[in-house]
Short mmCIF file of C-alpha atoms in Angstrom, two decimals:
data_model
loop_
_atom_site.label_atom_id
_atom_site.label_comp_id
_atom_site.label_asym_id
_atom_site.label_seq_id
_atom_site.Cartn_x
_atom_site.Cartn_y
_atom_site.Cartn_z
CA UNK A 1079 237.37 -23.24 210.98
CA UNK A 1080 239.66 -22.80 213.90
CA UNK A 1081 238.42 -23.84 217.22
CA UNK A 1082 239.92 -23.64 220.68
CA UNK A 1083 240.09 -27.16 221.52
CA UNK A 1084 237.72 -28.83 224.31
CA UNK A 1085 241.43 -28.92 227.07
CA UNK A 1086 242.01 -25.41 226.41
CA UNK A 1087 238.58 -24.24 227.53
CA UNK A 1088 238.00 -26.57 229.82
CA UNK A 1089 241.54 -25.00 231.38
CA UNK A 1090 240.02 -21.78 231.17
CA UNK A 1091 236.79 -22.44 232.99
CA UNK A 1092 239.14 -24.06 235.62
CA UNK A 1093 241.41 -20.98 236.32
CA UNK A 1094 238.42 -19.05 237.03
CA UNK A 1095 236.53 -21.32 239.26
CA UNK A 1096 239.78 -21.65 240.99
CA UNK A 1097 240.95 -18.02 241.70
CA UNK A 1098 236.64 -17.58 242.88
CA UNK A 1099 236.91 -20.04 245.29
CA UNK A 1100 240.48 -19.26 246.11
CA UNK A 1101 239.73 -15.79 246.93
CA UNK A 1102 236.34 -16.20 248.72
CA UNK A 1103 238.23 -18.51 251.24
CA UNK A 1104 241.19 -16.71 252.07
CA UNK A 1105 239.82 -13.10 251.52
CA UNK A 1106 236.20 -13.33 252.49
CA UNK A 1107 235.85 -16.86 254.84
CA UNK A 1108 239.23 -16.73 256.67
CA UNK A 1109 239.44 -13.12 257.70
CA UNK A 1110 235.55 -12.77 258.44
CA UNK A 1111 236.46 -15.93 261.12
CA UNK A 1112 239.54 -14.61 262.14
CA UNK A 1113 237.85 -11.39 263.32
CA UNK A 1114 234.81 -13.36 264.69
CA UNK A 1115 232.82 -11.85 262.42
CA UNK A 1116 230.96 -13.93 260.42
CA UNK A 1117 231.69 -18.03 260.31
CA UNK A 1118 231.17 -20.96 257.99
CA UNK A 1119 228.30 -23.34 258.36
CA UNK A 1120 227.26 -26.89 256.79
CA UNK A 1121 223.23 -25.22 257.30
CA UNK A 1122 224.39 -22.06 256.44
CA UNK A 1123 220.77 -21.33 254.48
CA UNK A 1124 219.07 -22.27 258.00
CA UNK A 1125 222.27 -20.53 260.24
CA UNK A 1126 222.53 -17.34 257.99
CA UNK A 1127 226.66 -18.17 258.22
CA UNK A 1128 228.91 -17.57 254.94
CA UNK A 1129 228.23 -21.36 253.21
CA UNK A 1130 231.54 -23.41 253.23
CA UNK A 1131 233.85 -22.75 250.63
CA UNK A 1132 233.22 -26.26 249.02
CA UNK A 1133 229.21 -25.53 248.98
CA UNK A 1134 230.24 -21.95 247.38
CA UNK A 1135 232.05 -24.29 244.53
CA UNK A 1136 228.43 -26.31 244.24
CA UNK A 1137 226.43 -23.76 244.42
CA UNK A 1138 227.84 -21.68 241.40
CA UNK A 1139 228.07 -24.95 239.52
CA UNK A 1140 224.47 -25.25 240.11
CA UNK A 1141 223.87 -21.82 238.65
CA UNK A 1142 226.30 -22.48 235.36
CA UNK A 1143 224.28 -26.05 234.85
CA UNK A 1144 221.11 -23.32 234.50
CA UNK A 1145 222.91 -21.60 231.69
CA UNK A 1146 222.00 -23.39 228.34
CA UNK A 1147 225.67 -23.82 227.25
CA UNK A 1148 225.78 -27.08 228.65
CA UNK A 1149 229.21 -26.42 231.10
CA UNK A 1150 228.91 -28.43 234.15
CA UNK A 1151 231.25 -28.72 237.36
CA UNK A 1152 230.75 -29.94 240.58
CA UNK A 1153 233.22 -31.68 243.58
CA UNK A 1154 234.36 -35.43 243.79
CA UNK A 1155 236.04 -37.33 246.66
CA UNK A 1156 237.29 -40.49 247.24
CA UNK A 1157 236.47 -39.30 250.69
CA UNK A 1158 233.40 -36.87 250.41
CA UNK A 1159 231.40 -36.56 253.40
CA UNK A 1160 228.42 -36.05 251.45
CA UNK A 1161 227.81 -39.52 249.36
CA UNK A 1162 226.26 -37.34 246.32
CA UNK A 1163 229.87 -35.68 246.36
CA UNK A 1164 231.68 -39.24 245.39
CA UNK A 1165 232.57 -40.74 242.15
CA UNK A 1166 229.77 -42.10 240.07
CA UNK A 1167 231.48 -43.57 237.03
CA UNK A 1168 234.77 -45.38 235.85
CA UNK A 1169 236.23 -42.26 234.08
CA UNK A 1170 235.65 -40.39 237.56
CA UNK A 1171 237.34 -43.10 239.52
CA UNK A 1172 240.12 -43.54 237.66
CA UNK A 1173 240.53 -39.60 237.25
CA UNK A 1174 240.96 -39.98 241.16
CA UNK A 1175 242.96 -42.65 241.21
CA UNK A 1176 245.76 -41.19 238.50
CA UNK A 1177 245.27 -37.16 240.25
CA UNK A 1178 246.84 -38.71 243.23
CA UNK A 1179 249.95 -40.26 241.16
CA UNK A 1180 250.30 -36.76 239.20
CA UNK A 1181 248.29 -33.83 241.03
CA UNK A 1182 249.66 -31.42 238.83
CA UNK A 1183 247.95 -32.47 235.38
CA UNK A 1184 244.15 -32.84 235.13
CA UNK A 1185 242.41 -36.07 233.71
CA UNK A 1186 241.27 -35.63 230.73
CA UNK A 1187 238.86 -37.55 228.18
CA UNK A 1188 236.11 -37.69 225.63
CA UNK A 1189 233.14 -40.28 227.52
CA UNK A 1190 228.98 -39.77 227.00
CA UNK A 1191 226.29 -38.43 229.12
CA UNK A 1192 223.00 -38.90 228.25
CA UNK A 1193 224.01 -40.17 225.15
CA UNK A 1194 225.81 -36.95 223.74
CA UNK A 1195 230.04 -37.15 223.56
CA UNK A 1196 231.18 -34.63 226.04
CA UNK A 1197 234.71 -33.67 227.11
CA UNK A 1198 235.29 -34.26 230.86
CA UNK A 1199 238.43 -33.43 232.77
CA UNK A 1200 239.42 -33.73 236.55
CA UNK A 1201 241.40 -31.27 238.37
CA UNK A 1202 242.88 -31.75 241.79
CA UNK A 1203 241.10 -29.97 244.60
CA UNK A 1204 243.00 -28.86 246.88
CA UNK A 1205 243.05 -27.43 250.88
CA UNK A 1206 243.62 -24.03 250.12
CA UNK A 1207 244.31 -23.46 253.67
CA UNK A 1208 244.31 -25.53 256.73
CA UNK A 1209 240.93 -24.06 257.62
CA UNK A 1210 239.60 -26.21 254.52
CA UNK A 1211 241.99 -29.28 255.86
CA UNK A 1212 241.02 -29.09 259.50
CA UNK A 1213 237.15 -28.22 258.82
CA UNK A 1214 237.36 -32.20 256.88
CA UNK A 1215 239.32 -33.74 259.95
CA UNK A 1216 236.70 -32.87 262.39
CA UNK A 1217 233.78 -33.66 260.59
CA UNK A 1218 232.08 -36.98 262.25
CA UNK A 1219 231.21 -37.44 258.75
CA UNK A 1220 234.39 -37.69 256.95
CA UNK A 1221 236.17 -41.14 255.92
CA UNK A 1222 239.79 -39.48 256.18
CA UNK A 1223 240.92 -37.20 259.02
CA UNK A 1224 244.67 -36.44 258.06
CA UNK A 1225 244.57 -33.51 255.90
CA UNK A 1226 247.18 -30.82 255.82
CA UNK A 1227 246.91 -27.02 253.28
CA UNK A 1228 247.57 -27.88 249.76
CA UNK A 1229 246.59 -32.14 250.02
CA UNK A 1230 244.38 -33.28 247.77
CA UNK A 1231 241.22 -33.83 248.75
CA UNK A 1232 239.36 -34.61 245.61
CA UNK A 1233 238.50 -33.32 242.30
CA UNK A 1234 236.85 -30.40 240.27
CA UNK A 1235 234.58 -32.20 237.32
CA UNK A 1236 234.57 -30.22 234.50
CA UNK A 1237 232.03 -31.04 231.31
CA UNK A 1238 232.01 -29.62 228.02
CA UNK A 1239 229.66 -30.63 225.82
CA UNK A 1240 231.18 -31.62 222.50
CA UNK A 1241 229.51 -31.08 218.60
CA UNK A 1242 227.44 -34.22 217.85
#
């Protein structure tokens, strides 16, 4: 039988994880704090702020990993300010290492989690505005303080489980 191969979908699932988060920061986060409205908070469960655009991207990853199709996506940095947000393994390290020679093709291969063959692939993540950049520079927790709108500033993990 045909199949859409593991790239293709794993494209797809990217696009729309991209325009969501794209349009919650600069229609919903950026205009909300532009009119003073509503802001952005690390303890936004606790400060009843909007959640940061990065913990919007974790939290609906949380909710696919529920889903019993087995997609999974979450954030990696180089320079995450939350440790739990940096690479774990050689394929995500290296998918770090080659985004920032060629941001505009994903990393892409077949590796194993929990023992099952899955199909991962790295996208860059980038500032989508210099809210997302400056928010980073300022934060006493972050390892790198010189991002600008559109830099890199890690990657979206992307895992398809693959037939066994």
């Amino acid at each position: 039988p045909k199949c859409i191969s593991p790239k293709i979908v794993a494209d797809y699932v990217h696009s729309v994880i991209q325009a969501d988060r794209t349009f919650y920061q600069t229609e919903i986060v950026d205009p909300m704090q532009a009119r003073g409205l509503l802001f952005t908070s690390e303890h936004w469960r606790d400060d009843g702020d909007l959640p940061l655009p990065a913990q919007f991207l974790l939290e609906t990853g949380r909710l696919v990993a529920k889903q019993p199709n087995g997609i999974r996506y979450r954030l990696i940095s180089s320079w995450a300010i939350n440790k739990k947000n940096g690479p774990t393994t050689e394929f995500e390290r290296t998918g770090l290492s080659k985004l920032l020679l060629n941001p505009d093709r994903p990393y892409t291969g077949v590796t194993t989690k929990g023992g099952a063959r899955v199909f991962q692939a790295i996208y860059p993540d980038k500032a989508v505005s210099q809210h997302c950049a400056d928010c980073h520079n300022v934060h006493p927790k972050s390892p790198k303080r010189d991002f600008k709108a559109g830099d890199m500033m890690g990657g979206i993990l992307l895992t398809i489980p693959l037939p066994q």
